[in-house]
Structure formats: structure tokens, C-alpha cells
Amino acid sequence: MHNLQELSGFMGGLTPSATLAIAAMAKALKQQGEDVVSMSAGEPDFDTPEVIKQACIDAINQGKVYYTPASGLMELKKALVEKFAKDNGIATAPERIVIAPGAKFSVFSAVAALCGPGDEVIIPAPYWLSYPEMVKATGAKVVPIMTTAENNYELDPAELEARITSHTKLLILNTPSNPTGAVYRKSTLEKIAEVAVRKNIMILSDEIYEKLVYDKDFPHVSIASLNDRVADITVTANGFSKTYSMTGWRLGYLTAPLWLAKRIIAFQSHSTSNPTTFVQWAGITALREAGEDVEKMRKAFSHRRDLIYRLVSEIDGIKTHRPQGAFYLFCDVSSFGLSADDFCKELLEKELLAVVPGTGFSAPESIRLSYACSENNIYEAVKRLSNFCTSLRKRG
Ligand SMILES: Cc1ncc(COP(=O)(O)O)c(C=O)c1O
């Protein structure tokens, strides 16, 4: 007799998302009436802009409630072609765009369309914890390359070159980065692009935090915009969740070389089919009419970034790096002699502050603080974090 549980293929090795698990624990404590402060969320705390909500309601009222093509609405694809040209300097076409129920699925379908057993995928670490799990789900091998705060958490092009083998299929880049908040400099991207083109590997560039950048010296740069040769080997993935505060709406997209877009569309047509129709219509409005709302949210995040970086830098024993984008502060807590898992667990139990351990991001000595919350929340959270660190130092 077969043990049916052993017949799970590559999926058997996957672990559930740790960020979602901590957020769920914090929510459960809150529901029990505990005064929990959470810095674990990977989502903006703003409401979706009114103009987008209204566009969705209008679409429903107009009867836009049926299937669209599996790869998405032509009208939204055209709006995305304009967006890629204007915001990213990427020339694409509707047939190269695939719209999906969330950027997570866009990233996954690109990985699934490119990789399989025997392939190697390079992922700069610390990384968004879903990347390695997605790679494992295809049977391919994860090759992490550690980056450091001293190097602005950017992948070293020379190390990239050294780690490429005849099995390397793909490099996954994420700028601005979850969890470090680092924004890659154009000069680094140029060197990485040169290596990737010369070594003939594909690039998947996840740019979901592109609008959340805070420093003039660190603008967002899309690697596919650098030249035609790198555009030919690059998939650029993005989504509406973070830019427009639309996490629950589930809307993401990618542009890929035509041969690959065709494969991804085939995969999507047999898995999820199209993302929700009226949400796609609202997506068009988001792209065309919500620019001012996005800028307001970006400014608020920028203030919070300054605030949390200043406050946390003052805590003895925590080493942190000034993030240039996204809404995370990444902190090395190794000086306290606890693993990040134990640090986060005790912090939640003793101070009722929820933060995410870096373990799942391949950084077991670090924690990730999300500043997608009010400034009051930031003050309170840092007070609790500081109290906890003081108690740990006293403990010796
Ligand atoms: C780096 C990164 N990529 C992709 C996603 C997925 O976003 P969504 O599926 O909500 O569009 C997230 C969400 O946390 C993320 O942090």
C-alpha cells in the first residue's frame, strides 16, 4: 500500500508563510482583548483610494461580471503598456502582458514556466520568503547569495558570476526589497545585467514596491529598461497591492518576452483563469487617476521611514540599515544572544509587540519591522521594543 501522504511531489517540502503566521497570532491575541501592537503586516494601512473603489462599483453596476481572457482584459493590458513605457522605460506590447490575481501568482507562474528539476535559481538573500518556496515547488534548486548591509543589501555582480553554473536558469531580483527596504543603484543593476546577458540566464525582477522610494539618490530603476539585450531576458512583475493599497483586491501583472508570456498564459488558463473582472476595470482607473493618492501615501511612508529609523537607531544593541524604499526596517539583533525566532516570540509574549523574525528570509539573526502603521503606533512599538531590549541587556 502507498502512503498517500508521501505522494505529494515537490509540494511536500513547502512551509507555510511565516509572515502570515505571525500576523495571524497577533490578530488572535488582539481578538482576545490584548493590547497588541503589530509591526508584522506586509500591507499598507491606508484605505484603497475612493476613485478606485467607485470604479469597481460602477463596473459591477454596468454588468462587467463575466470571464475575461485568461491573461486579462485588453483595456487593462493597454493601460499597462502605457504605464511600463512612462514609469519604467520598458517598451512592451499587450500580448506580452499577463494579468493575474496578485503579483504573488505572477511571480509564481513565471518561475513555474521557466524552472524544473535540475535547474538552479539564484536568489539574493535576505529575500522575500515566498521565492525559495516557489522555486522548490517546481523541483528546481535554490542558490541563495548572501548580501550585507555594508553593501546596501545589493547582490555583488562578481559573486553572481562566480555562482552561475551550467544549470543556472534564473536570477530573482527584488527592488525595492522586502525585507531590507534596499533600492538597487543603477550602476549595480548595469553590472548584474551585463553578467546575466553574457551568461545567458533569465532575470525575474519583482518591482512591487517601485512607487515606495524615499531618497533622490536612490530612484527606482527597472533592470529591463537598461538595454534591449537585458529586456529580452527579463520578466518584470508588479502589482496593485502596495502602490494603491489594494492587497485584498488581488491584482498583479507581468511583462515577459513573447515566447515566455505565451507559456505563462497557457499555465494561467489552466489554473486560475482571469483575475476578477470588475477588479481589472478598477485597475485601469488606479493607473490613470490615482496618482495623487499614491503620492500622498508615499509621503506618509517617507515620514514614517525617517521616524522609525531615527528611533530604532537609538536603541542599544540593535544594528539597523537606513532603508531607501518599501515599508520595512531590517534590524540585526544578534547582540542579544537570542535567535530571531525566540526574540520575536518573547517580544510578543512580554511586550505584546508583533514583529517578524528574519529566519524565513534567510537572516536568522535579524527582525523585520513593518512601518505600514500610524506614527503613534510607531512610537508605541519602539517604546516596547526598547523596553524589551533593556530587559534583555539586564538579563546579560
Ligand atoms: C516582494 C513581494 N513581491 C510580491 C508580493 C505579492 O503581492 P500581491 O500578491 O499582494 O500582489 C509581496 C507581498 O508581500 C512582496 O512583498
mmCIF file of C-alpha atoms and ligand atoms in Angstrom:
data_model
loop_
_atom_site.group_PDB
_atom_site.id
_atom_site.type_symbol
_atom_site.label_atom_id
_atom_site.label_comp_id
_atom_site.label_asym_id
_atom_site.label_seq_id
_atom_site.Cartn_x
_atom_site.Cartn_y
_atom_site.Cartn_z
ATOM 1 C CA MET A 1 0.000 0.000 0.000
ATOM 2 C CA HIS A 2 1.233 3.524 -0.818
ATOM 3 C CA ASN A 3 1.464 6.031 1.959
ATOM 4 C CA LEU A 4 -0.715 8.657 0.289
ATOM 5 C CA GLN A 5 0.899 11.487 2.226
ATOM 6 C CA GLU A 6 4.235 10.680 0.593
ATOM 7 C CA LEU A 7 2.766 11.150 -2.870
ATOM 8 C CA SER A 8 2.827 14.908 -2.673
ATOM 9 C CA GLY A 9 5.529 15.616 -5.271
ATOM 10 C CA PHE A 10 7.612 18.745 -4.809
ATOM 11 C CA MET A 11 4.890 20.486 -2.784
ATOM 12 C CA GLY A 12 5.591 18.167 0.159
ATOM 13 C CA GLY A 13 8.669 20.244 1.059
ATOM 14 C CA LEU A 14 6.885 23.598 1.273
ATOM 15 C CA THR A 15 6.413 25.514 4.505
ATOM 16 C CA PRO A 16 3.539 27.940 5.161
ATOM 17 C CA SER A 17 4.274 31.672 5.047
ATOM 18 C CA ALA A 18 5.811 32.728 8.397
ATOM 19 C CA THR A 19 4.906 36.399 7.961
ATOM 20 C CA LEU A 20 1.247 35.499 7.650
ATOM 21 C CA ALA A 21 1.551 33.183 10.686
ATOM 22 C CA ILE A 22 2.895 35.949 12.976
ATOM 23 C CA ALA A 23 0.271 38.409 11.753
ATOM 24 C CA ALA A 24 -2.385 35.769 12.494
ATOM 25 C CA MET A 25 -1.022 35.178 16.018
ATOM 26 C CA ALA A 26 -1.067 38.899 16.702
ATOM 27 C CA LYS A 27 -4.621 39.186 15.383
ATOM 28 C CA ALA A 28 -5.755 36.272 17.561
ATOM 29 C CA LEU A 29 -4.269 37.917 20.681
ATOM 30 C CA LYS A 30 -5.985 41.187 19.753
ATOM 31 C CA GLN A 31 -9.299 39.392 19.425
ATOM 32 C CA GLN A 32 -8.797 38.064 22.949
ATOM 33 C CA GLY A 33 -8.699 41.688 24.081
ATOM 34 C CA GLU A 34 -4.910 42.033 24.439
ATOM 35 C CA ASP A 35 -3.369 45.431 23.661
ATOM 36 C CA VAL A 36 -1.188 44.129 20.831
ATOM 37 C CA VAL A 37 0.837 46.476 18.645
ATOM 38 C CA SER A 38 1.725 44.946 15.315
ATOM 39 C CA MET A 39 4.609 45.714 13.035
ATOM 40 C CA SER A 40 4.264 42.475 11.164
ATOM 41 C CA ALA A 41 1.951 43.457 8.341
ATOM 42 C CA GLY A 42 3.113 43.385 4.757
ATOM 43 C CA GLU A 43 0.314 45.686 3.690
ATOM 44 C CA PRO A 44 -0.316 49.444 3.722
ATOM 45 C CA ASP A 45 -2.686 50.635 6.455
ATOM 46 C CA PHE A 46 -4.402 53.134 4.124
ATOM 47 C CA ASP A 47 -7.848 52.580 2.666
ATOM 48 C CA THR A 48 -7.986 51.973 -1.093
ATOM 49 C CA PRO A 49 -8.425 55.396 -2.796
ATOM 50 C CA GLU A 50 -12.076 56.340 -3.277
ATOM 51 C CA VAL A 51 -11.790 56.784 -7.044
ATOM 52 C CA ILE A 52 -10.698 53.139 -7.403
ATOM 53 C CA LYS A 53 -13.486 51.812 -5.195
ATOM 54 C CA GLN A 54 -16.055 53.794 -7.185
ATOM 55 C CA ALA A 55 -14.690 52.425 -10.468
ATOM 56 C CA CYS A 56 -15.179 48.901 -9.142
ATOM 57 C CA ILE A 57 -18.739 49.607 -8.018
ATOM 58 C CA ASP A 58 -19.505 51.186 -11.411
ATOM 59 C CA ALA A 59 -18.087 48.150 -13.209
ATOM 60 C CA ILE A 60 -20.312 45.807 -11.208
ATOM 61 C CA ASN A 61 -23.343 48.005 -11.856
ATOM 62 C CA GLN A 62 -22.519 48.019 -15.563
ATOM 63 C CA GLY A 63 -22.590 44.242 -15.586
ATOM 64 C CA LYS A 64 -18.859 43.694 -16.004
ATOM 65 C CA VAL A 65 -19.180 40.398 -14.209
ATOM 66 C CA TYR A 66 -18.182 37.781 -16.777
ATOM 67 C CA TYR A 67 -14.944 35.998 -17.647
ATOM 68 C CA THR A 68 -12.277 37.996 -19.439
ATOM 69 C CA PRO A 69 -9.473 36.341 -21.436
ATOM 70 C CA ALA A 70 -7.358 34.234 -19.035
ATOM 71 C CA SER A 71 -4.450 36.677 -19.338
ATOM 72 C CA GLY A 72 -6.660 39.690 -18.573
ATOM 73 C CA LEU A 73 -8.674 42.490 -20.156
ATOM 74 C CA MET A 74 -7.273 44.062 -23.313
ATOM 75 C CA GLU A 75 -8.166 47.559 -21.965
ATOM 76 C CA LEU A 76 -6.063 46.978 -18.849
ATOM 77 C CA LYS A 77 -3.210 45.489 -20.867
ATOM 78 C CA LYS A 78 -3.140 48.659 -22.983
ATOM 79 C CA ALA A 79 -3.082 50.814 -19.837
ATOM 80 C CA LEU A 80 -0.196 48.696 -18.538
ATOM 81 C CA VAL A 81 1.758 49.084 -21.786
ATOM 82 C CA GLU A 82 1.461 52.876 -21.260
ATOM 83 C CA LYS A 83 2.467 52.526 -17.607
ATOM 84 C CA PHE A 84 5.558 50.433 -18.402
ATOM 85 C CA ALA A 85 6.660 52.984 -21.008
ATOM 86 C CA LYS A 86 6.039 56.032 -18.803
ATOM 87 C CA ASP A 87 7.107 54.803 -15.346
ATOM 88 C CA ASN A 88 9.686 52.155 -16.151
ATOM 89 C CA GLY A 89 11.159 52.931 -19.568
ATOM 90 C CA ILE A 90 10.147 49.441 -20.710
ATOM 91 C CA ALA A 91 8.737 49.006 -24.212
ATOM 92 C CA THR A 92 6.226 46.160 -24.269
ATOM 93 C CA ALA A 93 3.003 45.140 -26.012
ATOM 94 C CA PRO A 94 -0.398 43.788 -24.893
ATOM 95 C CA GLU A 95 0.452 40.222 -25.994
ATOM 96 C CA ARG A 96 3.463 40.238 -23.680
ATOM 97 C CA ILE A 97 1.419 41.188 -20.609
ATOM 98 C CA VAL A 98 -0.220 38.694 -18.253
ATOM 99 C CA ILE A 99 -2.582 40.000 -15.569
ATOM 100 C CA ALA A 100 -3.024 37.730 -12.554
ATOM 101 C CA PRO A 101 -4.827 37.502 -9.206
ATOM 102 C CA GLY A 102 -1.938 39.167 -7.324
ATOM 103 C CA ALA A 103 1.759 39.665 -8.004
ATOM 104 C CA LYS A 104 2.471 36.555 -5.951
ATOM 105 C CA PHE A 105 0.838 34.481 -8.652
ATOM 106 C CA SER A 106 2.617 36.474 -11.371
ATOM 107 C CA VAL A 107 5.959 35.656 -9.777
ATOM 108 C CA PHE A 108 4.988 32.028 -9.237
ATOM 109 C CA SER A 109 3.770 31.493 -12.778
ATOM 110 C CA ALA A 110 6.985 32.980 -14.199
ATOM 111 C CA VAL A 111 9.068 30.660 -12.005
ATOM 112 C CA ALA A 112 6.870 27.676 -12.923
ATOM 113 C CA ALA A 113 7.081 28.475 -16.627
ATOM 114 C CA LEU A 114 10.873 28.677 -16.532
ATOM 115 C CA CYS A 115 12.123 26.147 -14.000
ATOM 116 C CA GLY A 116 12.037 22.454 -13.275
ATOM 117 C CA PRO A 117 14.105 19.661 -11.753
ATOM 118 C CA GLY A 118 17.824 20.080 -12.461
ATOM 119 C CA ASP A 119 17.628 23.882 -12.745
ATOM 120 C CA GLU A 120 19.236 26.318 -10.335
ATOM 121 C CA VAL A 121 17.731 29.655 -9.335
ATOM 122 C CA ILE A 122 19.863 32.368 -7.758
ATOM 123 C CA ILE A 123 18.160 34.447 -5.085
ATOM 124 C CA PRO A 124 19.972 37.270 -3.282
ATOM 125 C CA ALA A 125 19.374 36.948 0.468
ATOM 126 C CA PRO A 126 17.794 38.196 2.672
ATOM 127 C CA TYR A 127 14.846 37.516 0.351
ATOM 128 C CA TRP A 128 11.063 37.606 0.342
ATOM 129 C CA LEU A 129 10.299 34.228 1.829
ATOM 130 C CA SER A 130 7.980 33.067 -0.938
ATOM 131 C CA TYR A 131 10.711 32.978 -3.618
ATOM 132 C CA PRO A 132 12.529 29.852 -2.421
ATOM 133 C CA GLU A 133 9.261 28.048 -1.740
ATOM 134 C CA MET A 134 8.068 28.815 -5.276
ATOM 135 C CA VAL A 135 11.335 27.525 -6.703
ATOM 136 C CA LYS A 136 11.103 24.360 -4.589
ATOM 137 C CA ALA A 137 7.548 23.807 -5.818
ATOM 138 C CA THR A 138 8.916 23.407 -9.361
ATOM 139 C CA GLY A 139 11.611 20.923 -8.299
ATOM 140 C CA ALA A 140 14.411 23.399 -9.064
ATOM 141 C CA LYS A 141 17.236 24.165 -6.634
ATOM 142 C CA VAL A 142 17.560 27.416 -4.689
ATOM 143 C CA VAL A 143 21.005 29.042 -4.723
ATOM 144 C CA PRO A 144 20.979 31.876 -2.185
ATOM 145 C CA ILE A 145 23.688 34.530 -2.292
ATOM 146 C CA MET A 146 24.054 36.484 0.933
ATOM 147 C CA THR A 147 24.170 40.259 0.734
ATOM 148 C CA THR A 148 25.211 42.637 3.521
ATOM 149 C CA ALA A 149 24.097 45.946 4.987
ATOM 150 C CA GLU A 150 27.595 47.315 4.259
ATOM 151 C CA ASN A 151 26.883 46.689 0.576
ATOM 152 C CA ASN A 152 23.346 48.156 0.815
ATOM 153 C CA TYR A 153 21.998 44.591 0.560
ATOM 154 C CA GLU A 154 22.762 44.599 -3.167
ATOM 155 C CA LEU A 155 23.873 41.475 -4.971
ATOM 156 C CA ASP A 156 27.581 41.617 -5.793
ATOM 157 C CA PRO A 157 27.882 41.135 -9.606
ATOM 158 C CA ALA A 158 31.231 39.322 -9.223
ATOM 159 C CA GLU A 159 29.716 36.868 -6.756
ATOM 160 C CA LEU A 160 26.761 36.374 -9.075
ATOM 161 C CA GLU A 161 29.123 35.455 -11.876
ATOM 162 C CA ALA A 162 31.066 33.067 -9.631
ATOM 163 C CA ARG A 163 27.892 31.219 -8.599
ATOM 164 C CA ILE A 164 26.463 30.730 -12.100
ATOM 165 C CA THR A 165 26.755 27.141 -13.337
ATOM 166 C CA SER A 166 25.605 25.379 -16.489
ATOM 167 C CA HIS A 167 22.364 24.615 -14.548
ATOM 168 C CA THR A 168 21.554 28.221 -13.644
ATOM 169 C CA LYS A 169 18.274 29.204 -15.249
ATOM 170 C CA LEU A 170 17.103 32.265 -13.400
ATOM 171 C CA LEU A 171 18.079 35.159 -11.130
ATOM 172 C CA ILE A 172 15.338 36.684 -8.978
ATOM 173 C CA LEU A 173 15.782 40.371 -8.138
ATOM 174 C CA ASN A 174 13.568 42.435 -5.854
ATOM 175 C CA THR A 175 13.974 46.202 -5.743
ATOM 176 C CA PRO A 176 12.882 47.946 -3.558
ATOM 177 C CA SER A 177 13.375 44.932 -1.342
ATOM 178 C CA ASN A 178 11.202 43.076 1.086
ATOM 179 C CA PRO A 179 12.605 42.584 3.777
ATOM 180 C CA THR A 180 15.561 45.024 3.717
ATOM 181 C CA GLY A 181 13.998 48.105 2.114
ATOM 182 C CA ALA A 182 17.100 48.421 -0.074
ATOM 183 C CA VAL A 183 16.828 50.024 -3.510
ATOM 184 C CA TYR A 184 19.363 48.833 -6.089
ATOM 185 C CA ARG A 185 21.533 51.505 -7.647
ATOM 186 C CA LYS A 186 21.550 51.780 -11.420
ATOM 187 C CA SER A 187 25.304 51.166 -11.507
ATOM 188 C CA THR A 188 24.853 47.809 -9.734
ATOM 189 C CA LEU A 189 21.958 46.803 -11.983
ATOM 190 C CA GLU A 190 24.064 47.579 -15.053
ATOM 191 C CA LYS A 191 26.783 45.197 -13.877
ATOM 192 C CA ILE A 192 24.267 42.481 -12.977
ATOM 193 C CA ALA A 193 22.584 42.875 -16.377
ATOM 194 C CA GLU A 194 25.919 42.542 -18.153
ATOM 195 C CA VAL A 195 26.673 39.265 -16.322
ATOM 196 C CA ALA A 196 23.176 37.848 -16.937
ATOM 197 C CA VAL A 197 23.277 38.648 -20.657
ATOM 198 C CA ARG A 198 26.783 37.253 -21.107
ATOM 199 C CA LYS A 199 25.994 34.091 -19.113
ATOM 200 C CA ASN A 200 22.619 33.660 -20.791
ATOM 201 C CA ILE A 201 20.379 33.381 -17.733
ATOM 202 C CA MET A 202 16.885 34.809 -17.262
ATOM 203 C CA ILE A 203 16.017 37.569 -14.772
ATOM 204 C CA LEU A 204 12.775 37.900 -12.840
ATOM 205 C CA SER A 205 12.530 41.435 -11.468
ATOM 206 C CA ASP A 206 9.872 41.874 -8.780
ATOM 207 C CA GLU A 207 9.158 45.606 -8.608
ATOM 208 C CA ILE A 208 6.025 45.615 -6.488
ATOM 209 C CA TYR A 209 7.378 48.357 -4.167
ATOM 210 C CA GLU A 210 8.558 50.582 -7.035
ATOM 211 C CA LYS A 211 6.480 53.625 -6.022
ATOM 212 C CA LEU A 212 7.584 53.492 -2.402
ATOM 213 C CA VAL A 213 11.018 55.111 -2.681
ATOM 214 C CA TYR A 214 12.189 57.964 -0.467
ATOM 215 C CA ASP A 215 15.612 59.232 -1.490
ATOM 216 C CA LYS A 216 16.608 61.257 -4.557
ATOM 217 C CA ASP A 217 19.881 59.328 -4.774
ATOM 218 C CA PHE A 218 18.026 56.023 -4.866
ATOM 219 C CA PRO A 219 15.338 56.257 -7.559
ATOM 220 C CA HIS A 220 13.664 53.055 -8.686
ATOM 221 C CA VAL A 221 15.299 51.615 -11.800
ATOM 222 C CA SER A 222 13.847 48.727 -13.807
ATOM 223 C CA ILE A 223 16.610 46.435 -14.993
ATOM 224 C CA ALA A 224 14.676 45.721 -18.222
ATOM 225 C CA SER A 225 14.959 49.402 -19.147
ATOM 226 C CA LEU A 226 18.772 49.306 -19.359
ATOM 227 C CA ASN A 227 19.086 47.925 -22.895
ATOM 228 C CA ASP A 228 17.338 45.646 -25.397
ATOM 229 C CA ARG A 229 19.505 42.632 -24.639
ATOM 230 C CA VAL A 230 18.584 42.626 -20.958
ATOM 231 C CA ALA A 231 14.929 43.360 -21.844
ATOM 232 C CA ASP A 232 14.974 40.146 -23.915
ATOM 233 C CA ILE A 233 15.865 38.002 -20.884
ATOM 234 C CA THR A 234 13.795 39.777 -18.227
ATOM 235 C CA VAL A 235 10.342 39.265 -16.738
ATOM 236 C CA THR A 236 9.168 42.346 -14.841
ATOM 237 C CA ALA A 237 6.492 41.577 -12.252
ATOM 238 C CA ASN A 238 4.435 44.134 -10.385
ATOM 239 C CA GLY A 239 1.038 44.590 -8.757
ATOM 240 C CA PHE A 240 -1.532 46.940 -7.308
ATOM 241 C CA SER A 241 -1.342 45.759 -3.671
ATOM 242 C CA LYS A 242 1.332 48.055 -2.266
ATOM 243 C CA THR A 243 1.152 51.069 -4.610
ATOM 244 C CA TYR A 244 -2.607 51.567 -4.360
ATOM 245 C CA SER A 245 -3.273 49.883 -1.016
ATOM 246 C CA MET A 246 -5.241 47.133 -2.741
ATOM 247 C CA THR A 247 -3.895 43.991 -1.043
ATOM 248 C CA GLY A 248 -7.293 42.341 -0.711
ATOM 249 C CA TRP A 249 -8.315 43.028 -4.294
ATOM 250 C CA ARG A 250 -5.754 40.579 -5.710
ATOM 251 C CA LEU A 251 -4.403 42.183 -8.857
ATOM 252 C CA GLY A 252 -0.894 41.705 -10.235
ATOM 253 C CA TYR A 253 0.761 41.592 -13.646
ATOM 254 C CA LEU A 254 3.952 40.938 -15.525
ATOM 255 C CA THR A 255 5.552 41.641 -18.846
ATOM 256 C CA ALA A 256 7.733 38.931 -20.379
ATOM 257 C CA PRO A 257 9.376 38.133 -23.709
ATOM 258 C CA LEU A 258 6.644 36.897 -26.056
ATOM 259 C CA TRP A 259 7.706 33.217 -26.035
ATOM 260 C CA LEU A 260 7.536 33.153 -22.248
ATOM 261 C CA ALA A 261 4.327 35.191 -21.953
ATOM 262 C CA LYS A 262 2.660 32.534 -24.146
ATOM 263 C CA ARG A 263 3.728 29.774 -21.752
ATOM 264 C CA ILE A 264 2.608 31.729 -18.701
ATOM 265 C CA ILE A 265 -0.764 32.439 -20.304
ATOM 266 C CA ALA A 266 -1.218 28.730 -21.036
ATOM 267 C CA PHE A 267 -0.409 27.913 -17.396
ATOM 268 C CA GLN A 268 -2.759 30.602 -16.087
ATOM 269 C CA SER A 269 -5.544 29.477 -18.419
ATOM 270 C CA HIS A 270 -5.442 26.040 -16.759
ATOM 271 C CA SER A 271 -5.001 27.225 -13.192
ATOM 272 C CA THR A 272 -6.602 30.494 -12.024
ATOM 273 C CA SER A 273 -8.006 31.899 -15.305
ATOM 274 C CA ASN A 274 -8.572 35.637 -15.284
ATOM 275 C CA PRO A 275 -8.336 37.842 -12.199
ATOM 276 C CA THR A 276 -11.712 39.182 -11.052
ATOM 277 C CA THR A 277 -13.261 41.134 -13.910
ATOM 278 C CA PHE A 278 -14.528 44.248 -12.092
ATOM 279 C CA VAL A 279 -11.239 44.455 -10.178
ATOM 280 C CA GLN A 280 -9.425 44.680 -13.513
ATOM 281 C CA TRP A 281 -11.672 47.576 -14.545
ATOM 282 C CA ALA A 282 -10.849 49.318 -11.269
ATOM 283 C CA GLY A 283 -7.163 48.685 -12.046
ATOM 284 C CA ILE A 284 -7.436 50.876 -15.149
ATOM 285 C CA THR A 285 -8.761 53.723 -13.018
ATOM 286 C CA ALA A 286 -5.976 53.173 -10.477
ATOM 287 C CA LEU A 287 -3.322 53.524 -13.173
ATOM 288 C CA ARG A 288 -4.877 56.587 -14.765
ATOM 289 C CA GLU A 289 -6.489 58.511 -11.911
ATOM 290 C CA ALA A 290 -4.934 57.649 -8.543
ATOM 291 C CA GLY A 291 -1.522 59.287 -8.958
ATOM 292 C CA GLU A 292 -2.175 61.953 -6.307
ATOM 293 C CA ASP A 293 -3.380 59.372 -3.783
ATOM 294 C CA VAL A 294 -0.232 57.340 -4.371
ATOM 295 C CA GLU A 295 1.984 60.367 -3.802
ATOM 296 C CA LYS A 296 0.158 61.186 -0.523
ATOM 297 C CA MET A 297 0.743 57.639 0.732
ATOM 298 C CA ARG A 298 4.375 57.725 -0.377
ATOM 299 C CA LYS A 299 4.953 60.952 1.551
ATOM 300 C CA ALA A 300 3.394 59.457 4.690
ATOM 301 C CA PHE A 301 5.623 56.378 4.379
ATOM 302 C CA SER A 302 8.624 58.621 3.856
ATOM 303 C CA HIS A 303 7.967 60.450 7.179
ATOM 304 C CA ARG A 304 7.477 57.153 8.937
ATOM 305 C CA ARG A 305 10.697 55.796 7.478
ATOM 306 C CA ASP A 306 12.606 58.787 8.884
ATOM 307 C CA LEU A 307 10.891 58.453 12.248
ATOM 308 C CA ILE A 308 11.358 54.736 12.789
ATOM 309 C CA TYR A 309 14.933 54.760 11.552
ATOM 310 C CA ARG A 310 15.817 57.583 13.960
ATOM 311 C CA LEU A 311 14.093 55.959 16.945
ATOM 312 C CA VAL A 312 15.380 52.422 16.414
ATOM 313 C CA SER A 313 18.935 53.653 15.759
ATOM 314 C CA GLU A 314 18.914 54.976 19.325
ATOM 315 C CA ILE A 315 18.296 51.516 20.873
ATOM 316 C CA ASP A 316 21.462 49.992 22.292
ATOM 317 C CA GLY A 317 22.343 46.638 20.760
ATOM 318 C CA ILE A 318 20.236 46.907 17.598
ATOM 319 C CA LYS A 319 22.070 47.399 14.323
ATOM 320 C CA THR A 320 19.970 48.755 11.516
ATOM 321 C CA HIS A 321 20.379 49.997 7.981
ATOM 322 C CA ARG A 322 18.587 53.041 6.554
ATOM 323 C CA PRO A 323 16.091 51.642 4.044
ATOM 324 C CA GLN A 324 15.528 53.608 0.835
ATOM 325 C CA GLY A 325 12.214 52.027 -0.103
ATOM 326 C CA ALA A 326 9.270 49.700 0.677
ATOM 327 C CA PHE A 327 7.948 49.919 4.279
ATOM 328 C CA TYR A 328 10.288 47.716 6.280
ATOM 329 C CA LEU A 329 13.147 48.342 8.674
ATOM 330 C CA PHE A 330 15.538 45.415 8.921
ATOM 331 C CA CYS A 331 17.424 45.069 12.208
ATOM 332 C CA ASP A 332 20.249 42.827 13.361
ATOM 333 C CA VAL A 333 19.513 41.693 16.937
ATOM 334 C CA SER A 334 22.315 39.139 17.267
ATOM 335 C CA SER A 335 23.979 41.103 20.081
ATOM 336 C CA PHE A 336 21.243 39.934 22.469
ATOM 337 C CA GLY A 337 22.247 36.282 22.167
ATOM 338 C CA LEU A 338 18.771 35.054 21.169
ATOM 339 C CA SER A 339 17.730 33.630 17.818
ATOM 340 C CA ALA A 340 15.394 35.945 15.907
ATOM 341 C CA ASP A 341 12.601 33.378 16.386
ATOM 342 C CA ASP A 342 12.998 33.416 20.174
ATOM 343 C CA PHE A 343 13.445 37.186 20.176
ATOM 344 C CA CYS A 344 10.134 37.686 18.326
ATOM 345 C CA LYS A 345 8.247 35.127 20.384
ATOM 346 C CA GLU A 346 9.342 36.667 23.703
ATOM 347 C CA LEU A 347 8.742 40.176 22.381
ATOM 348 C CA LEU A 348 5.154 39.255 21.544
ATOM 349 C CA GLU A 349 4.590 37.483 24.861
ATOM 350 C CA LYS A 350 6.229 40.080 27.139
ATOM 351 C CA GLU A 351 5.605 43.384 25.373
ATOM 352 C CA LEU A 352 2.698 42.420 23.094
ATOM 353 C CA LEU A 353 4.639 43.681 20.078
ATOM 354 C CA ALA A 354 4.459 41.614 16.898
ATOM 355 C CA VAL A 355 7.413 41.741 14.514
ATOM 356 C CA VAL A 356 8.649 39.179 12.014
ATOM 357 C CA PRO A 357 11.771 37.061 12.561
ATOM 358 C CA GLY A 358 14.246 37.063 9.685
ATOM 359 C CA THR A 359 14.537 33.262 9.739
ATOM 360 C CA GLY A 360 12.254 32.766 6.736
ATOM 361 C CA PHE A 361 14.142 35.497 4.878
ATOM 362 C CA SER A 362 17.424 33.613 5.399
ATOM 363 C CA ALA A 363 18.516 36.049 8.123
ATOM 364 C CA PRO A 364 18.065 34.201 11.444
ATOM 365 C CA GLU A 365 19.861 36.980 13.353
ATOM 366 C CA SER A 366 17.536 39.768 12.171
ATOM 367 C CA ILE A 367 13.986 41.006 12.587
ATOM 368 C CA ARG A 368 11.740 42.921 10.199
ATOM 369 C CA LEU A 369 9.654 45.849 11.416
ATOM 370 C CA SER A 370 6.882 46.969 9.106
ATOM 371 C CA TYR A 371 6.126 50.683 9.355
ATOM 372 C CA ALA A 372 2.875 50.368 7.440
ATOM 373 C CA CYS A 373 1.109 51.773 10.515
ATOM 374 C CA SER A 374 0.380 55.126 12.140
ATOM 375 C CA GLU A 375 3.114 57.315 13.662
ATOM 376 C CA ASN A 376 1.523 56.787 17.114
ATOM 377 C CA ASN A 377 1.820 53.081 16.529
ATOM 378 C CA ILE A 378 5.485 53.540 15.628
ATOM 379 C CA TYR A 379 6.210 55.493 18.847
ATOM 380 C CA GLU A 380 4.450 52.871 20.965
ATOM 381 C CA ALA A 381 6.098 49.951 19.175
ATOM 382 C CA VAL A 382 9.594 51.381 19.505
ATOM 383 C CA LYS A 383 8.971 52.059 23.224
ATOM 384 C CA ARG A 384 8.055 48.395 23.696
ATOM 385 C CA LEU A 385 10.994 47.214 21.630
ATOM 386 C CA SER A 386 13.329 49.436 23.638
ATOM 387 C CA ASN A 387 11.908 48.133 26.971
ATOM 388 C CA PHE A 388 12.388 44.582 25.788
ATOM 389 C CA CYS A 389 15.987 45.233 24.734
ATOM 390 C CA THR A 390 16.702 46.880 28.095
ATOM 391 C CA SER A 391 15.334 43.808 29.906
ATOM 392 C CA LEU A 392 17.464 41.513 27.734
ATOM 393 C CA ARG A 393 20.590 43.541 28.444
ATOM 394 C CA LYS A 394 19.887 43.371 32.191
ATOM 395 C CA ARG A 395 19.495 39.633 31.897
ATOM 396 C CA GLY A 396 23.017 39.642 30.426
HETATM 397 C C1 LIG B 1 8.374 41.276 -2.669
HETATM 398 C C2 LIG B 1 6.935 40.958 -2.834
HETATM 399 N N1 LIG B 1 6.511 40.501 -4.037
HETATM 400 C C3 LIG B 1 5.229 40.181 -4.242
HETATM 401 C C4 LIG B 1 4.291 40.294 -3.229
HETATM 402 C C5 LIG B 1 2.891 39.840 -3.533
HETATM 403 O O1 LIG B 1 1.961 40.834 -3.626
HETATM 404 P P1 LIG B 1 0.461 40.543 -4.103
HETATM 405 O O2 LIG B 1 0.313 39.093 -4.358
HETATM 406 O O3 LIG B 1 -0.405 41.036 -2.994
HETATM 407 O O4 LIG B 1 0.268 41.353 -5.344
HETATM 408 C C6 LIG B 1 4.680 40.754 -1.974
HETATM 409 C C7 LIG B 1 3.707 40.844 -0.873
HETATM 410 O O5 LIG B 1 4.019 40.842 0.292
HETATM 411 C C8 LIG B 1 6.039 41.109 -1.763
HETATM 412 O O6 LIG B 1 6.472 41.560 -0.593
#
